[in-house]
CSV table of C-alpha atoms and ligand atoms in Angstrom, one decimal:
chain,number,residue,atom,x,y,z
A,172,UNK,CA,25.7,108.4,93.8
A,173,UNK,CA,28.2,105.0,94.4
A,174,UNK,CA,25.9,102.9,96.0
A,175,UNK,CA,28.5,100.0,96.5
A,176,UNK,CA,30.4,97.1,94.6
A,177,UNK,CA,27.3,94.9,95.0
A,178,UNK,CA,25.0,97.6,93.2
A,179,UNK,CA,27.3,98.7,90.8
A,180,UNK,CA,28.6,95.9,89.1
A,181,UNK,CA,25.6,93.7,90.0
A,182,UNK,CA,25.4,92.5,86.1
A,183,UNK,CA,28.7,90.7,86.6
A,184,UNK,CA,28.7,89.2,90.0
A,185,UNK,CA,27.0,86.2,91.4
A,186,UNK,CA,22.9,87.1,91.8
A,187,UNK,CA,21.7,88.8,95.5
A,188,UNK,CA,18.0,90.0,95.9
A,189,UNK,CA,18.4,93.8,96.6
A,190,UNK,CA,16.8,93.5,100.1
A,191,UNK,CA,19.4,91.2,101.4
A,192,UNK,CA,22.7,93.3,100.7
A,193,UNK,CA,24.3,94.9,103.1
A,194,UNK,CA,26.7,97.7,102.4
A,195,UNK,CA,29.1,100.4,103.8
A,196,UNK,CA,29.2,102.1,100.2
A,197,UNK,CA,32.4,100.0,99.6
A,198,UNK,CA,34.8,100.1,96.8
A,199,UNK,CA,35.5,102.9,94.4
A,200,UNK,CA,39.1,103.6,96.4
A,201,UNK,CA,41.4,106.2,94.3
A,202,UNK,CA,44.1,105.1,91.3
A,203,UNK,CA,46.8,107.3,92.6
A,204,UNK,CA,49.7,108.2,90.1
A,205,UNK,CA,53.0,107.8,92.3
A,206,UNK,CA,55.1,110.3,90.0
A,207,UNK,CA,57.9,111.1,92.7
A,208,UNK,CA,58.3,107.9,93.6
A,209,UNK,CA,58.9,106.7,90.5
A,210,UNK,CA,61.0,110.1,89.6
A,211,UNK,CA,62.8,109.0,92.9
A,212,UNK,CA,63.5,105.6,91.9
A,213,UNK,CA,64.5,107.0,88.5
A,214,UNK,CA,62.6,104.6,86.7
A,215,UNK,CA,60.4,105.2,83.6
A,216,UNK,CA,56.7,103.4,83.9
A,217,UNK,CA,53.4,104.7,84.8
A,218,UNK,CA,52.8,103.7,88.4
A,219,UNK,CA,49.6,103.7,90.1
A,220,UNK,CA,48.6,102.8,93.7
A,221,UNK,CA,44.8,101.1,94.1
A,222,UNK,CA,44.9,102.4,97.9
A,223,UNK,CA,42.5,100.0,99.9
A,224,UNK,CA,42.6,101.5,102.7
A,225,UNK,CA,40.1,103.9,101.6
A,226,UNK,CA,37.4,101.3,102.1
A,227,UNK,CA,34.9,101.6,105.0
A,228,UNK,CA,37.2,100.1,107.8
A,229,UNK,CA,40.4,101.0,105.7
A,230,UNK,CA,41.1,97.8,103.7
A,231,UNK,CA,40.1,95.6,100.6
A,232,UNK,CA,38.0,92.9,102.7
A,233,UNK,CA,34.6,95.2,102.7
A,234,UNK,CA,34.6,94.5,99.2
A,235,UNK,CA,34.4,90.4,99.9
A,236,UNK,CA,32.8,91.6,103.3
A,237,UNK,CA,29.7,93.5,101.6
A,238,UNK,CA,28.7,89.8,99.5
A,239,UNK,CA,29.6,87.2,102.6
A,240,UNK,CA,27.4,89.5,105.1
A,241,UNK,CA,24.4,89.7,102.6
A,242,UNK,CA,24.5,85.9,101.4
A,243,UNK,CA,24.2,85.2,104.7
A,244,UNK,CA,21.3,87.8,105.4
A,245,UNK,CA,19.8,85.9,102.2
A,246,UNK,CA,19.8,82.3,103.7
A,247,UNK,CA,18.8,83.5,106.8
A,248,UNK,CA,21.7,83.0,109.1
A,249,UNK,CA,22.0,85.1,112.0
A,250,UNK,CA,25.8,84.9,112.9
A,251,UNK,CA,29.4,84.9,111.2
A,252,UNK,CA,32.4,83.7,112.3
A,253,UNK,CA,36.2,84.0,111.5
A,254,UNK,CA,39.9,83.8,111.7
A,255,UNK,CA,41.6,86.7,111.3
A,256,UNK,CA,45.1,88.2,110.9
A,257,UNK,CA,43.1,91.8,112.3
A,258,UNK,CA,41.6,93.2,108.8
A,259,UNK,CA,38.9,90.5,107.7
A,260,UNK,CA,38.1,90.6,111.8
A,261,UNK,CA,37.3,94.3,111.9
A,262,UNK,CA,35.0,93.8,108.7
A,263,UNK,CA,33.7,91.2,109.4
A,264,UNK,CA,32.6,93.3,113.0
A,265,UNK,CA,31.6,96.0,110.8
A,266,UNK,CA,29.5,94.3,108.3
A,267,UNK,CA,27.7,92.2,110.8
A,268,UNK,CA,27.0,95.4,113.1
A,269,UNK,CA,25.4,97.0,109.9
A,270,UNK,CA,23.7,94.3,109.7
A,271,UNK,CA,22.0,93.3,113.0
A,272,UNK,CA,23.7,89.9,113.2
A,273,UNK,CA,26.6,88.2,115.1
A,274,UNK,CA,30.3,88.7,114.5
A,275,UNK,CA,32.7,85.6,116.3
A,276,UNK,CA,36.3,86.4,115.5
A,277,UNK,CA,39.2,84.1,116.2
A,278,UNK,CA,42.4,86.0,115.9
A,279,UNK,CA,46.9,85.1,117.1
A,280,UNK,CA,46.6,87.0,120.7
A,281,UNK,CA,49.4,89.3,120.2
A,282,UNK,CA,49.8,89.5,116.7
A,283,UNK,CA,47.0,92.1,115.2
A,284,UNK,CA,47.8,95.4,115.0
A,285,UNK,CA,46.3,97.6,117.7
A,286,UNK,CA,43.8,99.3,115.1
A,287,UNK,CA,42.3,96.6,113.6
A,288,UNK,CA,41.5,95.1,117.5
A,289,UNK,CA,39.8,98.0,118.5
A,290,UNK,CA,37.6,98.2,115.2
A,291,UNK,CA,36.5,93.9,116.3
A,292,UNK,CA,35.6,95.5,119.4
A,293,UNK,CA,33.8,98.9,118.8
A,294,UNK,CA,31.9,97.1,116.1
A,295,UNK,CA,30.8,94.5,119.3
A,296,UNK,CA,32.4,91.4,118.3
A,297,UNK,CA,33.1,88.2,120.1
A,298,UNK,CA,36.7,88.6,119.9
A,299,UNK,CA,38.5,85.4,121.3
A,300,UNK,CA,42.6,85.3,121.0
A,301,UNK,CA,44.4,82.3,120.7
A,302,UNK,CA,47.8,81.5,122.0
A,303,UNK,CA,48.8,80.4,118.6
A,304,UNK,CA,48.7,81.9,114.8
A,305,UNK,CA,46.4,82.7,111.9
A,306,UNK,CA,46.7,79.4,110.4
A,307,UNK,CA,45.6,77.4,113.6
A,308,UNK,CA,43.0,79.8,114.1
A,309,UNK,CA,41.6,79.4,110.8
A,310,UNK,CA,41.8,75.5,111.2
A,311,UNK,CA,39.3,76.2,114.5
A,312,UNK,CA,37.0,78.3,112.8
A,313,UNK,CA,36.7,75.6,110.3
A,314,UNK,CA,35.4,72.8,112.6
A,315,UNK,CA,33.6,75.5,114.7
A,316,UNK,CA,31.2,76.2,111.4
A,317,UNK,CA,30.7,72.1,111.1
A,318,UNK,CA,28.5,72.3,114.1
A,319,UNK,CA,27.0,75.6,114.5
A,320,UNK,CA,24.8,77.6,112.5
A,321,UNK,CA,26.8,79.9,111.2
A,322,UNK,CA,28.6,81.5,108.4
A,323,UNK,CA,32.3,81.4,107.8
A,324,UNK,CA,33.4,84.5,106.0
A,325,UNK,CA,37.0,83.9,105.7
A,326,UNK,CA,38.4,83.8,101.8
A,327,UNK,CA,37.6,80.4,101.5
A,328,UNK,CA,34.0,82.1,101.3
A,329,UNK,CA,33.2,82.1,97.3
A,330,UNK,CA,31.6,85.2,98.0
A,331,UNK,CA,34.4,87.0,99.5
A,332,UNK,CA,36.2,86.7,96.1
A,333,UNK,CA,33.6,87.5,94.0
A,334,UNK,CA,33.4,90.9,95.7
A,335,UNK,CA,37.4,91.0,95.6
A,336,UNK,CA,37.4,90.7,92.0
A,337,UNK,CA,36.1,94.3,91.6
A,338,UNK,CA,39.1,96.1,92.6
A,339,UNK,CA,40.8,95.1,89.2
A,340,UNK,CA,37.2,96.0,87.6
A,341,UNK,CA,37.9,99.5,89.2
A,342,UNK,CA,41.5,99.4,87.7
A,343,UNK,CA,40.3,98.9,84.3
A,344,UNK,CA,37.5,100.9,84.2
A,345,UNK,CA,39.8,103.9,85.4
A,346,UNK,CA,43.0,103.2,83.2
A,347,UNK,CA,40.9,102.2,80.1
A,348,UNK,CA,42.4,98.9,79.9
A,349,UNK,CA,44.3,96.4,81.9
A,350,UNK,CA,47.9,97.5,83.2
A,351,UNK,CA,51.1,95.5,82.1
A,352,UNK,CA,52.0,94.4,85.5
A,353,UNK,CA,49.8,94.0,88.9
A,354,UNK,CA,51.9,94.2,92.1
A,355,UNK,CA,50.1,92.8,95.1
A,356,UNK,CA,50.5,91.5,98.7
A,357,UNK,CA,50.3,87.8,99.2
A,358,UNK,CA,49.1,85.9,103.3
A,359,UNK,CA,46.2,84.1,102.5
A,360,UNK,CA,46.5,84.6,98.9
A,361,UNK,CA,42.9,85.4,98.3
A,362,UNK,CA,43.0,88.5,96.9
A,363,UNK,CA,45.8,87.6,94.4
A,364,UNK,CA,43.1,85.1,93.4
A,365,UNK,CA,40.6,87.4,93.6
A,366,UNK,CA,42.2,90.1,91.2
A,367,UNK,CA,43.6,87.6,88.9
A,368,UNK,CA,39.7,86.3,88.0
A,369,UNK,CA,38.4,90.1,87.8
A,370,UNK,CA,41.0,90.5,85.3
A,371,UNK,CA,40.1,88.1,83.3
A,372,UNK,CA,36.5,87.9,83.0
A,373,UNK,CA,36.8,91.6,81.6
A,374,UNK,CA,39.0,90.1,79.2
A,375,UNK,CA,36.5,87.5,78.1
A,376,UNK,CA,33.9,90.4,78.2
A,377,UNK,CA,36.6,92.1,75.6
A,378,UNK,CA,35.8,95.6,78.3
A,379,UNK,CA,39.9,95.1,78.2
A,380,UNK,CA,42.5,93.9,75.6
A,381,UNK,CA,45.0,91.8,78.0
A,382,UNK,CA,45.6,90.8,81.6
A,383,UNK,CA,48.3,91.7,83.4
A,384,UNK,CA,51.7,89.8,85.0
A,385,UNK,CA,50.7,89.0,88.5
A,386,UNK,CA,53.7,90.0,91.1
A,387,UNK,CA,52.6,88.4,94.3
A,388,UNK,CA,54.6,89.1,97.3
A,389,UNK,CA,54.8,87.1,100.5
A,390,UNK,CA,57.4,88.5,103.8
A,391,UNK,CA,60.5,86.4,103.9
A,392,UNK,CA,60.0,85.0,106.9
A,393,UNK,CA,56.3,83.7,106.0
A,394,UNK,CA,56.6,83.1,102.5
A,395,UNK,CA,55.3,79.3,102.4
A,396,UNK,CA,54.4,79.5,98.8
A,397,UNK,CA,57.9,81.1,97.7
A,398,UNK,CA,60.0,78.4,99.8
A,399,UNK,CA,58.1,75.7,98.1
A,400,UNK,CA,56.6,74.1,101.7
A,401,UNK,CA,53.9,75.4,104.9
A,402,UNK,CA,56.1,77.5,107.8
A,403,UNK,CA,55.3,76.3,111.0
A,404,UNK,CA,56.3,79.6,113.0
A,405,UNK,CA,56.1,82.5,110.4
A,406,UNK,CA,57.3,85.2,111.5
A,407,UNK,CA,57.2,89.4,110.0
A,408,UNK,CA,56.4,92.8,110.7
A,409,UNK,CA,54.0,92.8,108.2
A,410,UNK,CA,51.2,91.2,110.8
A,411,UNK,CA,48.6,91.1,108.1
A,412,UNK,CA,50.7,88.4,106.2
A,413,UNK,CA,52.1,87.0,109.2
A,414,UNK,CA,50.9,83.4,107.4
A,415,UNK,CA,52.1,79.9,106.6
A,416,UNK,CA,49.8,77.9,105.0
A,417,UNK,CA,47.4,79.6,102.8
A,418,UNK,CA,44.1,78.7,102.1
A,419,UNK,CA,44.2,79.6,98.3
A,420,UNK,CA,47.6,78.7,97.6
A,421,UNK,CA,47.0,76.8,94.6
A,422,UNK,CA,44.8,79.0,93.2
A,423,UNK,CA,47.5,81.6,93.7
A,424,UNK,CA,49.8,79.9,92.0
A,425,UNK,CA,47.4,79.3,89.0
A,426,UNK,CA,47.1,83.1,88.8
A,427,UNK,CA,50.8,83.4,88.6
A,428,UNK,CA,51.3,81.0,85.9
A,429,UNK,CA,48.4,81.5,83.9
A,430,UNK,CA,49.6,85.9,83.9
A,431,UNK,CA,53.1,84.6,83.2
A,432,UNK,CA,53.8,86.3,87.0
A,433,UNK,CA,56.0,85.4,89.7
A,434,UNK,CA,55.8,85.2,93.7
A,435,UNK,CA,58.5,86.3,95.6
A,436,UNK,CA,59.4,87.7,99.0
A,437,UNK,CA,60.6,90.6,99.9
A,438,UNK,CA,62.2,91.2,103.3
A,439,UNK,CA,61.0,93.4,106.5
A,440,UNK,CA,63.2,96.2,106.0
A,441,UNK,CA,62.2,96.1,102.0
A,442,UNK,CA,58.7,96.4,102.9
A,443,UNK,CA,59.5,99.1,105.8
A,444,UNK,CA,61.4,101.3,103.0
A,445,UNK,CA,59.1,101.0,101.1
A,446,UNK,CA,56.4,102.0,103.3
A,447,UNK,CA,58.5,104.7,104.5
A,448,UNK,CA,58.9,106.1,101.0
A,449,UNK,CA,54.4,105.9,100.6
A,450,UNK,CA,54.3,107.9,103.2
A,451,UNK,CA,57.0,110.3,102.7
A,452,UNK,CA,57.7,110.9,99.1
A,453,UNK,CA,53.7,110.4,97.8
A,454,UNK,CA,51.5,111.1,101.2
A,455,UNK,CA,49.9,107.7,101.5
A,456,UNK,CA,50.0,105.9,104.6
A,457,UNK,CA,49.6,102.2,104.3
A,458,UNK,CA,49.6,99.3,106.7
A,459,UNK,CA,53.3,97.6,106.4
A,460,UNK,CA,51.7,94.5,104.7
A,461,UNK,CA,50.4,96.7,102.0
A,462,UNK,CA,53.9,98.0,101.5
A,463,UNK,CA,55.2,94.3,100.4
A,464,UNK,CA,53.7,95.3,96.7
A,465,UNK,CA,55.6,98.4,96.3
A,466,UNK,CA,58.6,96.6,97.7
A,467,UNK,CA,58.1,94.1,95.6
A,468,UNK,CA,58.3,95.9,92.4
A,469,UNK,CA,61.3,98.0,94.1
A,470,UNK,CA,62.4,94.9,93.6
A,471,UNK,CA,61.9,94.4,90.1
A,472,UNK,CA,63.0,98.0,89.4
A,473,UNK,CA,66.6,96.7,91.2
A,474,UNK,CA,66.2,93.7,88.4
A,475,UNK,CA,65.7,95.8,85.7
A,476,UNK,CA,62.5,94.1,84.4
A,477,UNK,CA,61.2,96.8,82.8
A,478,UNK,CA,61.5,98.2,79.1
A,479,UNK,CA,60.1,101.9,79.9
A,480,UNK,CA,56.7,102.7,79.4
A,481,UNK,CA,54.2,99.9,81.0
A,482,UNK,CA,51.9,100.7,83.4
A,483,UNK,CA,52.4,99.6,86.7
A,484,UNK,CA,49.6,98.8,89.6
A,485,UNK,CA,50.0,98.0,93.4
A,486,UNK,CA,47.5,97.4,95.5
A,487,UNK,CA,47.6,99.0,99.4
A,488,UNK,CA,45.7,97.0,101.2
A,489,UNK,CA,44.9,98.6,104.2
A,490,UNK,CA,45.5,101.9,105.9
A,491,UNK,CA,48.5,102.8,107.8
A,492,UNK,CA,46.2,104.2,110.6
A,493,UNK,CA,45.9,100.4,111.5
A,494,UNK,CA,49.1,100.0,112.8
A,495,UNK,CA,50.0,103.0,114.6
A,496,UNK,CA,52.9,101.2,116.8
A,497,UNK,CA,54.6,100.0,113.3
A,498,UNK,CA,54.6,103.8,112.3
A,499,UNK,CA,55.9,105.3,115.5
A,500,UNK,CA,58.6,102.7,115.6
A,501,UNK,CA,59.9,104.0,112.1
A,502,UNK,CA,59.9,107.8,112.6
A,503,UNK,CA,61.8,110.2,114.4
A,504,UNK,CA,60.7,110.9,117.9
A,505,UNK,CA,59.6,114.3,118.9
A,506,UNK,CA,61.3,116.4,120.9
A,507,UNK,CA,59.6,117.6,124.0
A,508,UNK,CA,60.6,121.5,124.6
A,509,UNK,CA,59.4,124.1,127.2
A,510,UNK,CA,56.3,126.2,126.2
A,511,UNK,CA,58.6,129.2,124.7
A,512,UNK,CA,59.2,130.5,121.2
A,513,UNK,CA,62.9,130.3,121.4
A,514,UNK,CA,62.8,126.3,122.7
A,515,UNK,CA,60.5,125.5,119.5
A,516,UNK,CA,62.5,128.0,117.1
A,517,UNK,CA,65.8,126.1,118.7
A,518,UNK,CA,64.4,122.3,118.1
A,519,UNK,CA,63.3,123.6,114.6
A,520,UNK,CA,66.8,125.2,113.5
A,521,UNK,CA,64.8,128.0,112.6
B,37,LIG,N1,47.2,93.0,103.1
B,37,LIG,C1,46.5,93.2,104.2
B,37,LIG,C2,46.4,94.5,104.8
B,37,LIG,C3,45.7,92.1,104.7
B,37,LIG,O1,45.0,92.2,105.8
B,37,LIG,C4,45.8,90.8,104.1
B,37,LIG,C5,45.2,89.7,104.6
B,37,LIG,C6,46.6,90.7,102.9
B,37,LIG,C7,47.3,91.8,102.5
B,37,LIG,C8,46.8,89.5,102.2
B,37,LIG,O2,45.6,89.1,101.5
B,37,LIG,O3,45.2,87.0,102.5
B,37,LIG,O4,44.1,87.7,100.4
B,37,LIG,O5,46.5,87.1,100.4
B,37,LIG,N2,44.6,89.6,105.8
B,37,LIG,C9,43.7,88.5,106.3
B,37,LIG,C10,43.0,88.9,107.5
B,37,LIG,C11,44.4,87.2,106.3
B,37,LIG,O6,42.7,88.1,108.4
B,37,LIG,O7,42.7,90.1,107.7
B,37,LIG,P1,45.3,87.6,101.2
């Protein structure tokens, strides 16, 4: 039975006493071969999708979540607190109903995807919105944890990447090796981070034999680390990266030049095609922030980077159930017809 990333890869994470860790049975998400999309993009690699939003509240931050929540169990602290663009706010909620404790979430009133507020709330968080954005949230939450008792479970929580790192543990141990490239979404740029040091500690473990390029991928309009400088107003329709000065951007931009990767942008209607194409052409619905990854090697497809062959990961963050107003936006409407067999043959051209 999969008891959870804390449980099964306890021999290469950070040490937890057993009676500390809370868990939601986290991790073990599906590799998912995206053969039409490839076939539609008439491009020759092996293309996986590592979809996220298969976690407990449908995206990768359960797996930081899981090790935060229980380190702070272990050194007996009673409440967590954090800034949030929505996802690490409804885990956070999640984790810290599981396990009896508090859950203070700072988050850009406005901004976070109708899904993702509702999880903060079921769950019981303190859920405070702030006429500003992520990054001036997360600069609160920062002096807030100064004074109170508390633990801050944002990224810049080493335990939040320790439990990130087993995504690309799951990607090896499924593919037999590391893949050639990576393609991920880049906000905070944690989990770029996170993936890049998973990667290579099963290289130095020789469980693999290579790392893979690391394709980060901020949104145009909030792609600080792309442009070189912070953005003061980032702006995107990819909420969950809506971000201008990330926390691990050096760290980020280690893992790209240490993989020999890039980090680029791609634009709001590259990652709504792409997301549109997820859903329509393989059947997986992700949150428009996850779709920056797949747009993002679109992107590289367009720039003919590869030779035929290599095998190709991108990560989906988060479920597209999240966001239901970004997914209604980009289909069709329904038609609305009398109760009658001819008005439903009629709309259907049947
Ligand atoms: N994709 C989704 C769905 C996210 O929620 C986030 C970050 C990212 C990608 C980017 O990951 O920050 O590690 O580079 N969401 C954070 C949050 C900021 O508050 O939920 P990153």
């Amino acid at each position: 039975m999969w008891r959870g990333i804390l449980h099964h890869y306890k021999k290469l994470l950070p040490p937890i006493e057993d009676r500390y860790i809370v868990t939601l049975l986290e991790g073990n998400t599906p590799l998912i071969p995206a053969l039409r999309l490839v076939q539609y993009l008439k491009i020759d690699v092996k293309l996986y999708l590592k979809y996220e939003g298969l976690n407990p509240t449908g995206s990768f931050k359960d797996r930081g979540m899981t090790f935060a929540v229980s380190k702070a169990l272990e050194s007996g602290h009673r409440a967590i607190l954090c800034a949030s663009t929505g996802n690490t706010s409804a885990s956070a909620a999640a984790y810290a109903a599981k396990a009896g404790i508090e859950a203070f979430v700072v988050i850009p009133q406005g901004k976070i995807a109708r899904g993702k507020l509702c999880q903060a709330m079921i769950h019981g968080a303190k859920v405070v919105q702030i006429r500003g954005g992520f990054d001036e949230a997360l600069k609160i939450v920062r002096k807030i944890v100064e004074d109170h008792p508390m633990v801050l479970v944002n990224s810049i929580n080493p335990f939040r990447l320790e439990g990130q790192k087993t995504a690309a543990f799951e990607i090896c141990d499924a593919l037999g090796d590391a893949p050639d490239y990576h393609f991920i979404p880049v906000g905070n740029a944690g989990n770029i981070t996170a993936y890049w040091r998973g990667y290579q500690e099963y290289q130095k473990l020789k469980k693999v034999t290579r790392s893979p390029k690391m394709h980060g991928y901020e949104a145009e309009g909030a792609a600080p680390i792309v442009k070189g400088h912070p953005i003061i107003d980032p702006q995107t329709v990819a909420s969950a990266i809506r971000i201008g000065n990330p926390a691990s951007w050096k760290a980020a931009e280690t893992a790209r030049d240490e993989s020999k990767g890039v980090i680029d942008s791609v634009t709001d209607s590259e990652i709504l095609e792409a997301y549109r194409w997820l859903a329509n052409l393989e059947g997986v619905f992700c949150e428009p922030a996850s779709a920056a990854s797949v747009a993002g090697f679109v992107k590289c497809c367009k720039k003919k980077i590869f030779r035929g062959e290599e095998t190709v990961v991108c990560t989906l963050t988060g479920h597209g159930l999240k966001d239901p107003d970004t997914a209604i936006q980009n289909s069709p409407e329904p038609v609305t017809v009398d109760a009658e067999l001819e008005a439903v043959l009629k709309v259907l051209k049947l």
